[in-house]
Amino acid sequence: MKILLVEDDSTLGEAVMLATRQAGFAVDWTRDGVLAESALADFAYDAVLLDLGLPRRAGLDLLRTLRKRGATVPVMILTARDTVEDRVRGLDAGADDYLLKPFALDELLARLRALLRRAHGVADIQIRVGHLGFDSVKRQACIGETPLALSAREVEVLEILLNHAGRVTAKEAIADRLAGWDEGIGDNAVEVYIHRLRRKLEGSGVVIRTLRGLGYLLEAER
């Protein structure tokens, strides 16, 4: 999953970016509202972590503009503004969640996972297709009761495909969600991860099909 972090505090931004990347997310970090608006116009994100007190353009103004454009990307506000009025304004402007600073990074990650599950219409932390199970909290895939040994990138690709199970996912969309601004992921790399996953998913009752010119389709074997 690809996350946009909008935070002008360097210390907090570094900590959040490191924690989310270690949790398996691709993260872009910008430090002011104008750059954040540009990033949201140019890239597809699965969620936004948004500070309110930003240089050049306030976070609340950015959020209102985002919703007026019809964007449905989940947004979690991260702020030290702790009055009821502040929380109401943020939620009424279109925020999906609200986390007060200072916060524990574990709570941030748990809330982010819950936000993404709701956005994808997944109530359970366990995703199952065929004999394949995936725990979205532990980020562990299993065939039956047997854990699969997957690299961090393989887990990311598998989670993307599972969240779109039964639907086609474009190769470019996978590459985009794997890459942050500072790390390019090419189409060939995606093909390598798909090849590895196919081998490791043998016996799972799940196949990853290639639809030429369209992308990849994960589904239960017929």
Coordinates of C-alpha atoms in Angstrom, one line a residue:
M1 CA 0.0 0.0 0.0
K2 CA 1.2 3.5 -0.8
I3 CA 0.9 6.2 1.8
L4 CA 1.3 10.0 1.6
L5 CA 2.7 11.5 4.8
V6 CA 2.2 15.2 5.1
E7 CA 4.1 16.5 8.2
D8 CA 6.4 19.5 8.7
D9 CA 8.0 18.3 11.9
S10 CA 11.3 16.6 10.8
T11 CA 11.7 14.4 13.9
L12 CA 8.1 13.1 13.9
G13 CA 8.1 12.8 10.1
E14 CA 11.3 10.6 10.2
A15 CA 9.8 8.4 12.9
V16 CA 6.5 7.9 11.1
M17 CA 8.1 7.3 7.8
L18 CA 10.5 4.7 9.2
A19 CA 7.8 2.9 11.2
T20 CA 5.4 2.7 8.2
R21 CA 8.1 1.5 5.8
Q22 CA 9.2 -1.1 8.3
A23 CA 5.5 -2.2 8.5
G24 CA 5.6 -2.8 4.7
F25 CA 4.1 0.4 3.3
A26 CA 5.6 2.5 0.5
V27 CA 5.7 6.1 1.8
D28 CA 6.1 9.5 0.2
W29 CA 6.8 12.3 2.7
T30 CA 6.1 16.0 2.0
R31 CA 6.3 18.9 4.4
D32 CA 3.9 21.5 3.2
G33 CA 0.4 21.8 1.9
V34 CA 1.2 23.0 -1.6
L35 CA 3.5 20.1 -2.3
A36 CA 1.0 17.7 -0.8
E37 CA -1.7 18.9 -3.1
S38 CA 0.6 18.5 -6.1
A39 CA 1.5 14.9 -5.0
L40 CA -2.2 14.0 -4.6
A41 CA -2.9 15.3 -8.1
D42 CA 0.0 13.3 -9.6
F43 CA 0.0 10.0 -7.8
A44 CA -2.6 7.5 -6.5
Y45 CA -2.4 6.9 -2.8
D46 CA -4.1 4.3 -0.6
A47 CA -4.2 6.6 2.4
V48 CA -3.0 10.0 3.6
L49 CA -1.5 10.9 7.1
L50 CA -2.2 14.6 7.4
D51 CA -0.9 17.2 9.8
L52 CA -3.0 20.3 10.1
G53 CA -0.4 23.0 10.9
L54 CA 1.4 23.1 7.6
P55 CA 3.4 25.8 5.9
R56 CA 2.0 27.5 2.8
R57 CA -1.4 25.7 2.9
A58 CA -3.2 24.5 6.0
G59 CA -4.0 20.8 6.3
L60 CA -7.8 21.4 6.8
D61 CA -8.0 23.6 3.7
L62 CA -6.2 20.9 1.7
L63 CA -8.6 18.2 3.0
R64 CA -11.6 20.3 2.0
T65 CA -10.3 20.8 -1.5
L66 CA -9.5 17.1 -1.8
R67 CA -13.1 16.2 -0.9
K68 CA -14.6 18.9 -3.1
R69 CA -12.8 17.3 -6.1
G70 CA -14.5 14.0 -5.2
A71 CA -11.4 12.2 -4.0
T72 CA -12.2 9.3 -1.7
V73 CA -8.7 8.4 -0.5
P74 CA -8.8 7.7 3.3
V75 CA -7.3 10.5 5.4
M76 CA -6.1 10.3 9.0
I77 CA -5.4 13.6 10.7
L78 CA -2.3 13.8 12.9
T79 CA -2.4 16.9 15.1
A80 CA -1.8 18.3 18.5
R81 CA -5.1 20.3 18.3
D82 CA -7.1 18.4 20.9
T83 CA -10.3 20.4 21.5
V84 CA -13.7 18.9 20.6
E85 CA -14.2 21.7 18.1
D86 CA -11.0 20.9 16.3
R87 CA -11.9 17.2 16.0
V88 CA -15.4 18.1 14.7
R89 CA -14.0 20.4 12.1
G90 CA -11.5 17.8 10.9
L91 CA -14.1 15.0 10.7
D92 CA -16.7 17.3 9.0
A93 CA -14.1 18.4 6.5
G94 CA -13.8 14.8 5.4
A95 CA -11.3 13.1 7.6
D96 CA -11.8 9.4 8.3
D97 CA -9.8 9.2 11.5
Y98 CA -8.2 11.6 14.0
L99 CA -5.1 10.8 16.0
L100 CA -3.7 13.2 18.7
K101 CA 0.0 14.0 19.1
P102 CA 1.9 12.6 20.8
F103 CA 0.9 9.1 19.8
A104 CA 2.4 5.7 19.9
L105 CA 3.6 4.4 16.6
D106 CA 2.0 1.1 17.2
E107 CA -1.4 2.8 17.5
L108 CA -0.8 4.8 14.4
L109 CA -0.1 1.6 12.4
A110 CA -3.1 -0.3 13.9
R111 CA -5.4 2.6 13.0
L112 CA -3.8 2.8 9.5
R113 CA -4.4 -0.9 8.9
A114 CA -8.0 -0.5 10.1
L115 CA -8.5 2.5 7.8
L116 CA -7.3 0.5 4.8
R117 CA -9.4 -2.5 5.6
R118 CA -12.5 -0.3 5.7
A119 CA -11.5 1.4 2.4
H120 CA -11.2 -2.0 0.7
G121 CA -14.5 -3.3 2.3
V122 CA -12.6 -5.9 4.4
A123 CA -14.0 -6.3 7.9
D124 CA -11.7 -9.2 8.9
I125 CA -8.0 -8.9 9.4
Q126 CA -7.8 -12.3 7.7
I127 CA -8.1 -12.5 3.9
R128 CA -8.7 -15.9 2.4
V129 CA -8.7 -17.1 -1.2
G130 CA -8.6 -20.9 -1.9
H131 CA -6.3 -22.4 0.7
L132 CA -4.3 -19.2 1.0
G133 CA -4.7 -17.1 4.1
F134 CA -3.2 -13.7 4.8
D135 CA -3.1 -11.9 8.1
S136 CA -3.1 -8.2 7.4
V137 CA -1.8 -7.3 10.9
K138 CA 1.0 -9.8 11.2
R139 CA 1.5 -9.5 7.4
Q140 CA 1.9 -13.3 7.2
A141 CA 0.7 -15.6 4.4
C142 CA -0.1 -19.2 5.0
I143 CA -1.2 -22.2 2.9
G144 CA -3.5 -24.0 5.3
E145 CA -1.6 -23.8 8.5
T146 CA 1.9 -23.6 6.9
P147 CA 3.5 -20.1 6.9
L148 CA 5.0 -19.0 3.6
A149 CA 8.5 -17.6 3.5
L150 CA 8.1 -14.4 1.6
S151 CA 10.3 -11.3 1.2
A152 CA 8.9 -7.9 2.2
R153 CA 8.4 -7.0 -1.4
E154 CA 6.6 -10.3 -2.1
V155 CA 4.3 -9.7 0.8
E156 CA 3.5 -6.2 -0.6
V157 CA 2.7 -7.5 -4.0
L158 CA 0.6 -10.4 -2.6
E159 CA -1.4 -8.0 -0.4
I160 CA -2.1 -5.7 -3.4
L161 CA -3.4 -8.6 -5.4
L162 CA -5.4 -10.1 -2.5
N163 CA -7.1 -6.7 -1.9
H164 CA -8.1 -6.8 -5.6
A165 CA -8.9 -10.5 -5.8
G166 CA -11.1 -11.3 -8.7
R167 CA -10.2 -8.0 -10.4
V168 CA -7.4 -7.0 -12.7
T169 CA -4.5 -5.0 -11.2
A170 CA -2.3 -3.2 -13.7
K171 CA 1.4 -3.8 -13.6
E172 CA 2.0 -0.1 -13.4
A173 CA -0.3 0.3 -10.4
I174 CA 1.7 -2.4 -8.6
A175 CA 5.0 -0.7 -9.4
D176 CA 3.6 2.7 -8.3
R177 CA 2.4 1.4 -5.0
L178 CA 5.7 -0.3 -4.3
A179 CA 7.8 2.7 -5.0
G180 CA 8.4 5.8 -2.9
W181 CA 9.7 9.0 -4.5
D182 CA 13.2 8.0 -3.7
E183 CA 13.1 4.4 -5.0
G184 CA 12.1 3.4 -8.5
I185 CA 10.5 0.1 -9.2
G186 CA 10.3 -1.0 -12.8
D187 CA 8.0 -3.3 -14.7
N188 CA 10.6 -6.0 -14.8
A189 CA 10.9 -6.0 -11.0
V190 CA 7.2 -6.5 -10.8
E191 CA 7.4 -9.5 -13.2
V192 CA 10.1 -11.0 -11.0
Y193 CA 8.0 -10.7 -7.8
I194 CA 5.0 -12.2 -9.6
H195 CA 7.1 -15.1 -10.9
R196 CA 8.4 -15.8 -7.4
L197 CA 4.9 -15.7 -5.9
R198 CA 3.6 -18.1 -8.4
R199 CA 6.2 -20.7 -7.4
K200 CA 5.5 -20.1 -3.7
L201 CA 1.7 -20.3 -4.1
E202 CA 1.8 -23.8 -5.7
G203 CA -0.7 -26.0 -3.9
S204 CA -2.6 -23.0 -2.4
G205 CA -5.6 -23.2 -4.7
V206 CA -4.8 -19.7 -5.9
V207 CA -3.4 -18.6 -9.3
I208 CA -2.1 -15.3 -10.6
R209 CA -3.1 -14.9 -14.2
T210 CA -1.4 -12.5 -16.7
L211 CA -3.9 -10.7 -18.9
R212 CA -1.8 -9.2 -21.7
G213 CA -2.1 -5.4 -21.9
L214 CA -4.2 -5.3 -18.7
G215 CA -2.3 -6.6 -15.8
Y216 CA -2.6 -9.4 -13.2
L217 CA -5.6 -11.3 -11.8
L218 CA -5.4 -13.3 -8.6
E219 CA -8.3 -15.8 -8.1
A220 CA -9.1 -19.2 -6.8
E221 CA -8.3 -22.1 -9.1
R222 CA -11.3 -23.4 -11.0

